PDB file of N, CA and C in Angstrom:
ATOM      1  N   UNK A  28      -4.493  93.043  78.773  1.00 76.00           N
ATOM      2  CA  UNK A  28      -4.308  93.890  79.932  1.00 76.00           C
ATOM      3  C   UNK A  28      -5.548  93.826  80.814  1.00 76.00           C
ATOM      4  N   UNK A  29      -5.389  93.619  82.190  1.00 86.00           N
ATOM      5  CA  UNK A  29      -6.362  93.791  82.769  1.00 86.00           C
ATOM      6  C   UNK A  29      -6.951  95.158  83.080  1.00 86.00           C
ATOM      7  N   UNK A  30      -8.135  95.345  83.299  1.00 86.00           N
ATOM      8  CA  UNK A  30      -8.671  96.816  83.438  1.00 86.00           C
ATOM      9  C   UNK A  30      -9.147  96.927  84.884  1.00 86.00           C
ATOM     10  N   UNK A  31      -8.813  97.873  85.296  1.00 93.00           N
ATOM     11  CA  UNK A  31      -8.846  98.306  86.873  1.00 93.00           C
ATOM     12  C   UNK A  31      -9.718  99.669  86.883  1.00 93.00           C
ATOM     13  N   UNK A  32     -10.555  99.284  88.475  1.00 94.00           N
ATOM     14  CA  UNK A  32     -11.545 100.542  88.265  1.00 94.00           C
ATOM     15  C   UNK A  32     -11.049 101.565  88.307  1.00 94.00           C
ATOM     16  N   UNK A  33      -9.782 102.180  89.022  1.00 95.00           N
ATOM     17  CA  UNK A  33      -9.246 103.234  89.341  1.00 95.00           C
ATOM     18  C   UNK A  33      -8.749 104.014  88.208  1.00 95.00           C
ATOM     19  N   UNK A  34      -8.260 102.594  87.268  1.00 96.00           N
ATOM     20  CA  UNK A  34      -8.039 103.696  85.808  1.00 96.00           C
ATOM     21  C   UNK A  34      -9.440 103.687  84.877  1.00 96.00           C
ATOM     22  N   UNK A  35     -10.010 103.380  85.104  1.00 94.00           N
ATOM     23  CA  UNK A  35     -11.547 103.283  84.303  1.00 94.00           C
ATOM     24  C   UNK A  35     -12.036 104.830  84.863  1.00 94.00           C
ATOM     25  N   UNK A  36     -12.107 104.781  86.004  1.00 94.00           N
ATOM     26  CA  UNK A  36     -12.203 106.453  86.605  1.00 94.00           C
ATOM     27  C   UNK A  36     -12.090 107.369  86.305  1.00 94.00           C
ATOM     28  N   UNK A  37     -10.529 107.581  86.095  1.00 93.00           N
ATOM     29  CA  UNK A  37      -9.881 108.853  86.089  1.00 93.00           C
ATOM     30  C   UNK A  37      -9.309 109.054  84.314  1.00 93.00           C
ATOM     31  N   UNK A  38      -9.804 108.009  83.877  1.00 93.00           N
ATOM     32  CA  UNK A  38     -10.080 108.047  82.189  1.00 93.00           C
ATOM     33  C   UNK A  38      -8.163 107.298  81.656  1.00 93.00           C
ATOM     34  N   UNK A  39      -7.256 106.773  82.576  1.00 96.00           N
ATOM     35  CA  UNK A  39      -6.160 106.683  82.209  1.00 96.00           C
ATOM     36  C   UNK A  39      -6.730 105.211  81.487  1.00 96.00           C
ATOM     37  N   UNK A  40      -7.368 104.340  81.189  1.00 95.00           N
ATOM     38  CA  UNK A  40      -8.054 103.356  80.364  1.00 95.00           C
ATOM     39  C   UNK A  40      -8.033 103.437  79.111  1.00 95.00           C
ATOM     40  N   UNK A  41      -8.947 104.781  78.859  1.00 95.00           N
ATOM     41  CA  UNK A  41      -8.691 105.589  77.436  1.00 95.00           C
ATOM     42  C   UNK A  41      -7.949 105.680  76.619  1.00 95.00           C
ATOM     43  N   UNK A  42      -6.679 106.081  77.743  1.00 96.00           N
ATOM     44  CA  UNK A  42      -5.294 106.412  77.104  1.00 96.00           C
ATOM     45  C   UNK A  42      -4.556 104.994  76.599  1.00 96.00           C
ATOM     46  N   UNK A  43      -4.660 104.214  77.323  1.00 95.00           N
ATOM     47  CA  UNK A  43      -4.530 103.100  77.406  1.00 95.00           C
ATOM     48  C   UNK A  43      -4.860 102.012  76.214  1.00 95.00           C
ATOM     49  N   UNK A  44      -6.051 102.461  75.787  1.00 96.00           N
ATOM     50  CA  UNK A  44      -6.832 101.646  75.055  1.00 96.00           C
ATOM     51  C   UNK A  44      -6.312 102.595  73.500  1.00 96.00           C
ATOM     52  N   UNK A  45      -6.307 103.838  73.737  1.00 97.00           N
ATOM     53  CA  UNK A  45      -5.983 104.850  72.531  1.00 97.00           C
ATOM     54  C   UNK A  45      -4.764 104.634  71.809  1.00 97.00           C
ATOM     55  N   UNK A  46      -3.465 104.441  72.800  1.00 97.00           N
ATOM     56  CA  UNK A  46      -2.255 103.954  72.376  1.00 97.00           C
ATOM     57  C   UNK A  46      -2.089 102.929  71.977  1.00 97.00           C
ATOM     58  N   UNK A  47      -2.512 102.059  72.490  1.00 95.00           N
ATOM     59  CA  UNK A  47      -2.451 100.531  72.163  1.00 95.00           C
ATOM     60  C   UNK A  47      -3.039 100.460  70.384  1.00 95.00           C
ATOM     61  N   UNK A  48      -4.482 101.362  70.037  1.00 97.00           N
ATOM     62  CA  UNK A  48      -4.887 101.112  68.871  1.00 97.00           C
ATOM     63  C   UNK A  48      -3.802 102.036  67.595  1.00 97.00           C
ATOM     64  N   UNK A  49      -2.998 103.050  68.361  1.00 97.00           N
ATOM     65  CA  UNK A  49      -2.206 104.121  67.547  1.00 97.00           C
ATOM     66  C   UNK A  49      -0.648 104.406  68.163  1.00 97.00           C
ATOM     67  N   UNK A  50       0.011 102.908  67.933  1.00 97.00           N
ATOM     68  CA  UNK A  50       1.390 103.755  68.279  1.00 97.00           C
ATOM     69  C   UNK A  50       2.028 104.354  67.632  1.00 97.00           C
ATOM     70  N   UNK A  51       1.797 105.046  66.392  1.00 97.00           N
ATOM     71  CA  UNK A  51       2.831 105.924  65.873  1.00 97.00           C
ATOM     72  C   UNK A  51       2.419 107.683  65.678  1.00 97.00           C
ATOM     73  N   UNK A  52       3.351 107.983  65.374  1.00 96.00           N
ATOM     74  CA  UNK A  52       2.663 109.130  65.469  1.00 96.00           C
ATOM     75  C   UNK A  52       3.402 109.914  66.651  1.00 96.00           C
ATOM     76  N   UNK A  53       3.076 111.114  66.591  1.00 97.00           N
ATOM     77  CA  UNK A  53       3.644 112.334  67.744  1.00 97.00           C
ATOM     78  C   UNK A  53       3.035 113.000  68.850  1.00 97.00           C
ATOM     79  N   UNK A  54       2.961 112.154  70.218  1.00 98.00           N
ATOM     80  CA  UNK A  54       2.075 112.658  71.217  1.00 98.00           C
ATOM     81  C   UNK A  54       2.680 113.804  71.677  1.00 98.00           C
ATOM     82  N   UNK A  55       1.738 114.314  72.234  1.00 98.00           N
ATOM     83  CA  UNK A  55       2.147 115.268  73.504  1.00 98.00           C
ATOM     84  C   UNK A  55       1.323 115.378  74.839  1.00 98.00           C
ATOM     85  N   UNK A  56       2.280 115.046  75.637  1.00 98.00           N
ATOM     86  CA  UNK A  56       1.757 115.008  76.624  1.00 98.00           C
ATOM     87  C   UNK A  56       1.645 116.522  77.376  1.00 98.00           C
ATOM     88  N   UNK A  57       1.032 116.912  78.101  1.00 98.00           N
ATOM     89  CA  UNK A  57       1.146 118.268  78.903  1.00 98.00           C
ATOM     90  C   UNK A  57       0.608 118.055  80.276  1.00 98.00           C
ATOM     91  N   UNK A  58       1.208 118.228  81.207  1.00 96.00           N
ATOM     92  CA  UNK A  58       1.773 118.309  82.678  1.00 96.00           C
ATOM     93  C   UNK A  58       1.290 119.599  83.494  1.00 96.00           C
ATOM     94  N   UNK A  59       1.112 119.902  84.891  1.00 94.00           N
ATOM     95  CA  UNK A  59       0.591 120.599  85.261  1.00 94.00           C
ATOM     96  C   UNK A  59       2.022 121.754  84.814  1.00 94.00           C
ATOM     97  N   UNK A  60       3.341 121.079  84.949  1.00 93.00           N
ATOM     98  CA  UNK A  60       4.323 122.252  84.615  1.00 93.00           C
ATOM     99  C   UNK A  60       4.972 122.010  83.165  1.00 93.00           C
ATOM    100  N   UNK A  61       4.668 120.829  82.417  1.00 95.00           N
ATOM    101  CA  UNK A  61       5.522 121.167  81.763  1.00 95.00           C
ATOM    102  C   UNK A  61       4.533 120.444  80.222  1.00 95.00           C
ATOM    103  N   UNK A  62       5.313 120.980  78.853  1.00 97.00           N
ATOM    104  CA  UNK A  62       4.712 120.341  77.954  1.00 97.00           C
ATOM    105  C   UNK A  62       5.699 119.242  76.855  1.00 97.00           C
ATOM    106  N   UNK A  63       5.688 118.170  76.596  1.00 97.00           N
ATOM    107  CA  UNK A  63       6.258 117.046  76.372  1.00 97.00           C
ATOM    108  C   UNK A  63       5.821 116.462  74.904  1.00 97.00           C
ATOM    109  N   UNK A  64       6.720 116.628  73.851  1.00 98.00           N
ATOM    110  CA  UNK A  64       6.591 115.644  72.184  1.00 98.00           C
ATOM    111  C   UNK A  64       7.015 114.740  72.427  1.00 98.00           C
ATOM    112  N   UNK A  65       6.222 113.238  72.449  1.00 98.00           N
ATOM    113  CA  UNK A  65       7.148 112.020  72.366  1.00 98.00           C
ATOM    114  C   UNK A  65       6.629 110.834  71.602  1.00 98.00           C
ATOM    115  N   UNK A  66       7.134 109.811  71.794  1.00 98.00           N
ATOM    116  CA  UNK A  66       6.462 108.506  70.719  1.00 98.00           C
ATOM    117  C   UNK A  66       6.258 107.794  71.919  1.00 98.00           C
ATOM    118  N   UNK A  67       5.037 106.903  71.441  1.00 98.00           N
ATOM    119  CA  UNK A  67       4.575 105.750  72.418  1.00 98.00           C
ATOM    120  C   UNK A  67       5.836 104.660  72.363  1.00 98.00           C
ATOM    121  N   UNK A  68       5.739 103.996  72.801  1.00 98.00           N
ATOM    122  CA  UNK A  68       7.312 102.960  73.310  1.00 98.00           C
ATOM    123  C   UNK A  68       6.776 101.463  73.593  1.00 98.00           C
ATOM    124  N   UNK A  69       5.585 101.891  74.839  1.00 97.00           N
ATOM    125  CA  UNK A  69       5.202 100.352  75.290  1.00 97.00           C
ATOM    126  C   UNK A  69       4.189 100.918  76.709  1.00 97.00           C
ATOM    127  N   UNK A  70       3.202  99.220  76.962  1.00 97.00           N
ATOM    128  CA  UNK A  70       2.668  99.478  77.981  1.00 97.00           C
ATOM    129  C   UNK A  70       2.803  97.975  78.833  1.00 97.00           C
ATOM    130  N   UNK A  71       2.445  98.021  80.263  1.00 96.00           N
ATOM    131  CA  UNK A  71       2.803  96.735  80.741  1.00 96.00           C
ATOM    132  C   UNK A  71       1.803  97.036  82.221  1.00 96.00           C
ATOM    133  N   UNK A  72       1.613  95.548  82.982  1.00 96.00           N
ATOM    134  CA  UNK A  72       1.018  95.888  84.177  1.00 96.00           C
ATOM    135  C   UNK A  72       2.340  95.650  85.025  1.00 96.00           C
ATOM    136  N   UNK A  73       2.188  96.527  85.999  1.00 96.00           N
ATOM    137  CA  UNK A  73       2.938  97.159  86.898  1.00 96.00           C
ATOM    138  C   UNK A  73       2.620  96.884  88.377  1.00 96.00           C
ATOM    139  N   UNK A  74       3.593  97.741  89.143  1.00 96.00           N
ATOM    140  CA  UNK A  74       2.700  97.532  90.225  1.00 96.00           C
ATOM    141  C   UNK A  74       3.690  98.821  91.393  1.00 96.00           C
ATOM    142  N   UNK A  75       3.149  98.859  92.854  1.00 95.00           N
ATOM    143  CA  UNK A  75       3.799  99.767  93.315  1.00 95.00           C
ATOM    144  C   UNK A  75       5.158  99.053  94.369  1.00 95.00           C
ATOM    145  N   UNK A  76       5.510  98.018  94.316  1.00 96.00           N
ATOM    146  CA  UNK A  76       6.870  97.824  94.847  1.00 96.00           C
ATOM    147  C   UNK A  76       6.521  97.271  95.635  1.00 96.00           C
ATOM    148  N   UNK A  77       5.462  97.588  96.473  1.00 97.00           N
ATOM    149  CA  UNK A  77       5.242  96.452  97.838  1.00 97.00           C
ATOM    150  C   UNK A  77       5.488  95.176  97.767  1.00 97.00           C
ATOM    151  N   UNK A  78       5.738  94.353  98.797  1.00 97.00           N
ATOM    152  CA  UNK A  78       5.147  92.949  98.825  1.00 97.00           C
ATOM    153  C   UNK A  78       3.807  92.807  98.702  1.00 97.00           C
ATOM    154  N   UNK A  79       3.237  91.673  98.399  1.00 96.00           N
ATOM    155  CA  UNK A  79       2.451  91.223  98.045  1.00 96.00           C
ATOM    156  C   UNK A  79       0.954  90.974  99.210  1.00 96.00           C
ATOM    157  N   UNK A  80       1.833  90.622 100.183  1.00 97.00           N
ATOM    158  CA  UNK A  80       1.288  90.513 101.354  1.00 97.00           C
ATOM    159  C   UNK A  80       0.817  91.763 102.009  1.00 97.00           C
ATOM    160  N   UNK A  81       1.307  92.889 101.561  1.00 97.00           N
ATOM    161  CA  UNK A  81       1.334  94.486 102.234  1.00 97.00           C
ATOM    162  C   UNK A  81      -0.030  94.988 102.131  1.00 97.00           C
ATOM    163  N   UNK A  82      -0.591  95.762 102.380  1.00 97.00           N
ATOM    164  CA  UNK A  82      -2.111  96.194 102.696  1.00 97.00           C
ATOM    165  C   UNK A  82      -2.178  97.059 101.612  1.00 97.00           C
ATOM    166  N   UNK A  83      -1.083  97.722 100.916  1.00 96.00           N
ATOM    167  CA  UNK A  83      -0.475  98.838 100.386  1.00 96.00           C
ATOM    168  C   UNK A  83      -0.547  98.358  98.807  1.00 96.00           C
ATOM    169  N   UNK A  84      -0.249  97.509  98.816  1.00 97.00           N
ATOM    170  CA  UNK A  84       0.359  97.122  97.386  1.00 97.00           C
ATOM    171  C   UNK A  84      -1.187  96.842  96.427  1.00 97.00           C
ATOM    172  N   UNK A  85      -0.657  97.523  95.134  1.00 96.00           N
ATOM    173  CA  UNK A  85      -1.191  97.946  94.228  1.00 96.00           C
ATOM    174  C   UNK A  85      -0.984  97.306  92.854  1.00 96.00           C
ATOM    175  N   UNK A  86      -1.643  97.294  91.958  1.00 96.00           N
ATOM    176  CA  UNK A  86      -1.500  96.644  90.795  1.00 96.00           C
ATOM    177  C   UNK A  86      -2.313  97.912  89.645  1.00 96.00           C
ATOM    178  N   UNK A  87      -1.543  98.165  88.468  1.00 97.00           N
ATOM    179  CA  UNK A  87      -2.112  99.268  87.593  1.00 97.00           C
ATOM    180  C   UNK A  87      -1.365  98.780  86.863  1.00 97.00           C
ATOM    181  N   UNK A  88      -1.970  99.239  85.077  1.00 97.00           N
ATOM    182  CA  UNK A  88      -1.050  99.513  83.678  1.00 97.00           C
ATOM    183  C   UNK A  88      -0.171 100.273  84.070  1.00 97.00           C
ATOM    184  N   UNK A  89       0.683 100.789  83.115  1.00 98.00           N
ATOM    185  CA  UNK A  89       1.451 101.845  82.637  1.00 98.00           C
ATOM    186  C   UNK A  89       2.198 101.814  81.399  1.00 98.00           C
ATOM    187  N   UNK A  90       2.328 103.261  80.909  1.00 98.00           N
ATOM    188  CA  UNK A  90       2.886 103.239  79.844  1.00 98.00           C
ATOM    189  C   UNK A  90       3.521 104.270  79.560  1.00 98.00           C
ATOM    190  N   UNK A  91       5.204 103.411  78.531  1.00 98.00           N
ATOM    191  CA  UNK A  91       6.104 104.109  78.394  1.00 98.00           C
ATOM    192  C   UNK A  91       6.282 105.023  77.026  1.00 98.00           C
ATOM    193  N   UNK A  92       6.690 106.080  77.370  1.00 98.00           N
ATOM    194  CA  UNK A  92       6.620 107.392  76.115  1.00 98.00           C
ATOM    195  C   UNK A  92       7.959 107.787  76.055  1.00 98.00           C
ATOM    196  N   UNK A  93       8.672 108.086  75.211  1.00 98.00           N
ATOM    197  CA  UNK A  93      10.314 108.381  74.969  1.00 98.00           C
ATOM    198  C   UNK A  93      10.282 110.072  74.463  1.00 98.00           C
ATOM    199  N   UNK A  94      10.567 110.768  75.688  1.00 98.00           N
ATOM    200  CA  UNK A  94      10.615 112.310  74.815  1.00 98.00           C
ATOM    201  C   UNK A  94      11.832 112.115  73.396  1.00 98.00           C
ATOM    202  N   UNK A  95      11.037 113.109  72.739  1.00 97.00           N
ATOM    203  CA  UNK A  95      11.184 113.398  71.273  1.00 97.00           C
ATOM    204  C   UNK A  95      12.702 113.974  71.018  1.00 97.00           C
ATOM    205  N   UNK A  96      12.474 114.852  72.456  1.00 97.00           N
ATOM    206  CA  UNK A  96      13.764 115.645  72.314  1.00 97.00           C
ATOM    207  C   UNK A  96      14.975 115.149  72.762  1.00 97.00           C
ATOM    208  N   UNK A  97      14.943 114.540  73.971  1.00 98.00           N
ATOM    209  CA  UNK A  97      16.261 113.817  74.362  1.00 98.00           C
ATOM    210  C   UNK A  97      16.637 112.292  74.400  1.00 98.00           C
ATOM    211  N   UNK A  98      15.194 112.029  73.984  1.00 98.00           N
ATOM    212  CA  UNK A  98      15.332 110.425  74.132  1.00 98.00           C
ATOM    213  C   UNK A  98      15.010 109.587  75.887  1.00 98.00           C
ATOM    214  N   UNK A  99      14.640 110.541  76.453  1.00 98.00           N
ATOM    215  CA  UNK A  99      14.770 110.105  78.027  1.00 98.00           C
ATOM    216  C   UNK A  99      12.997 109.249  77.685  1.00 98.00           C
ATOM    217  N   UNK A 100      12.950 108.333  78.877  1.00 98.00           N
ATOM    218  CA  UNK A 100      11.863 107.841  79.352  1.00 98.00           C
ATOM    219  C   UNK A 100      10.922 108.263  80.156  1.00 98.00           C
ATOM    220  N   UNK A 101       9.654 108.309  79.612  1.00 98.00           N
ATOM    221  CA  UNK A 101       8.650 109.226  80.383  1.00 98.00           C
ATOM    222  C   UNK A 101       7.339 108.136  80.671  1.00 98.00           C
ATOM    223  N   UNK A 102       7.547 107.398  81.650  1.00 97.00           N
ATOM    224  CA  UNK A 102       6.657 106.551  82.434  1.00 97.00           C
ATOM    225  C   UNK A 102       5.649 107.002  82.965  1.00 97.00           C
ATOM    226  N   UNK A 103       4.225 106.600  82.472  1.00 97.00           N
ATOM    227  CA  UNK A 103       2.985 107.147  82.919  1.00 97.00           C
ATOM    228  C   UNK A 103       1.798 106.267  83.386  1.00 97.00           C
ATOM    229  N   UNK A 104       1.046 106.398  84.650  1.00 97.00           N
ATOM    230  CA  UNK A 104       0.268 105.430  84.997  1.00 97.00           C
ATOM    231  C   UNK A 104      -0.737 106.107  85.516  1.00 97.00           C
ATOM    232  N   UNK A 105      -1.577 106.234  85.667  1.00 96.00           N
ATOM    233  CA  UNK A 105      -2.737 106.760  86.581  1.00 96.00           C
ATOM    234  C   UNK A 105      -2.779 107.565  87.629  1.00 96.00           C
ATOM    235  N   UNK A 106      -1.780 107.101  88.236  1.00 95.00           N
ATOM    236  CA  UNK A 106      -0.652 108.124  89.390  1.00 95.00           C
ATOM    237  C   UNK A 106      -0.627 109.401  88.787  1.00 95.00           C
ATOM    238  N   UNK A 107      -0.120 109.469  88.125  1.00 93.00           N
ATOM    239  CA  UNK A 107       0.792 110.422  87.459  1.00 93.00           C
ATOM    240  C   UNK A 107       0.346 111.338  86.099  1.00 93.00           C
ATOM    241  N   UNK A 108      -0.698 111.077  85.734  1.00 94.00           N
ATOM    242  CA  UNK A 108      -1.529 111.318  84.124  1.00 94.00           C
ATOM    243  C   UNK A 108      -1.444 112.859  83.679  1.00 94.00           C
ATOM    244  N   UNK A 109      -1.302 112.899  82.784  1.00 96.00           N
ATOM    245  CA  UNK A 109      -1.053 114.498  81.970  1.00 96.00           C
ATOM    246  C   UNK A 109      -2.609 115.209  82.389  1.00 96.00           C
ATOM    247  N   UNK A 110      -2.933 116.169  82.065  1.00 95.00           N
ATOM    248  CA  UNK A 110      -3.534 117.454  82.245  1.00 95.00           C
ATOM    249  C   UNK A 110      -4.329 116.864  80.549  1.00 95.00           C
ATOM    250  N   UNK A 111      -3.607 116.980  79.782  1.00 96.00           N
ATOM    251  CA  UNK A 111      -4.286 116.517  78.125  1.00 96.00           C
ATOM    252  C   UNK A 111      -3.060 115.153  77.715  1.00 96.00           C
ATOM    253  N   UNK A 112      -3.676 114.974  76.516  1.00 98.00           N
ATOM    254  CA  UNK A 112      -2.874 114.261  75.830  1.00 98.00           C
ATOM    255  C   UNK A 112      -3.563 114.439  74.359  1.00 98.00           C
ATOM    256  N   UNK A 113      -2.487 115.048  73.469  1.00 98.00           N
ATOM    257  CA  UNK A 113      -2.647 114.965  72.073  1.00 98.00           C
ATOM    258  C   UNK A 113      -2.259 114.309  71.469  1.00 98.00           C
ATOM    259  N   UNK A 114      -2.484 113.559  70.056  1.00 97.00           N
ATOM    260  CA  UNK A 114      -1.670 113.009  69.213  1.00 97.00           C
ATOM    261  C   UNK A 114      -2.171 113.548  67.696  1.00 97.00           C
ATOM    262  N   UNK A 115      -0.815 113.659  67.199  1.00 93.00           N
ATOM    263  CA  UNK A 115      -0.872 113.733  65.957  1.00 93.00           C
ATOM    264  C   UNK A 115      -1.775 115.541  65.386  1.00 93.00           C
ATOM    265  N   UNK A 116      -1.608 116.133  66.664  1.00 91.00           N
ATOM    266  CA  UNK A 116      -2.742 117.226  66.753  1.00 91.00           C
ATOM    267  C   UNK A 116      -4.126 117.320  66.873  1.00 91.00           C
ATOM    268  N   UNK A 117      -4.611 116.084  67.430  1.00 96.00           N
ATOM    269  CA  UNK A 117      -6.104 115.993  67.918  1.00 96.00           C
ATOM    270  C   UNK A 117      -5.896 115.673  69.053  1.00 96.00           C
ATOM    271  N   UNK A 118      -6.829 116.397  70.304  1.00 97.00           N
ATOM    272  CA  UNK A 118      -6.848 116.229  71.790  1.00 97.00           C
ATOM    273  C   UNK A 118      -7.391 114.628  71.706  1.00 97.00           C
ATOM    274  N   UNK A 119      -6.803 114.247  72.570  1.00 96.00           N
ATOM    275  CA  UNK A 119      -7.210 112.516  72.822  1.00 96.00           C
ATOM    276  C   UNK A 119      -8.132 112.376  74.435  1.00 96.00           C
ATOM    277  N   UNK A 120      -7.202 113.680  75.566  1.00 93.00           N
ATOM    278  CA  UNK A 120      -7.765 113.381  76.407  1.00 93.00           C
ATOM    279  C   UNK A 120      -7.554 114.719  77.370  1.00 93.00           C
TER     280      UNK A 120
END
């Protein structure tokens, strides 16, 4: 994976680097509204939809978490990063 300063920043790297060494196990993520049990799934580089050519367009990780409870997909990137992240009952971040 390549490492980008923007997630080196805002610590989503961490997370990044944390999951990758521990996918099993029972995260939780927590949100400015809401709080989330799920399993790590996968991570991949991404990007924001633009063309390539666009002034706009962006390149970041992300990574996918499957809530516990319904099975839905909970896609997370730097954009978007939890408030904490626990696993297994130790704060990670």
């Amino acid at each position: 994976m390549i490492k980008y300063d923007k997630e080196i920043q805002c610590g989503f790297d961490n997370l990044l680097s944390y999951c990758f060494k521990n996918p099993n196990g029972v995260y939780t993520l927590i949100f400015k509204d809401k709080k989330v049990k799920a399993y790590y799934d996968t991570m991949w580089e991404d990007d924001n939809g633009l063309e390539l050519n666009d002034p706009n367009y962006e390149e970041y990780n992300s990574i996918l978490f499957i809530n516990a409870k319904n099975n839905e997909s909970i896609p997370i990137c730097y954009h978007d990063m939890p408030k904490e992240v626990w696993h297994d009952g130790k704060r990670i971040l």
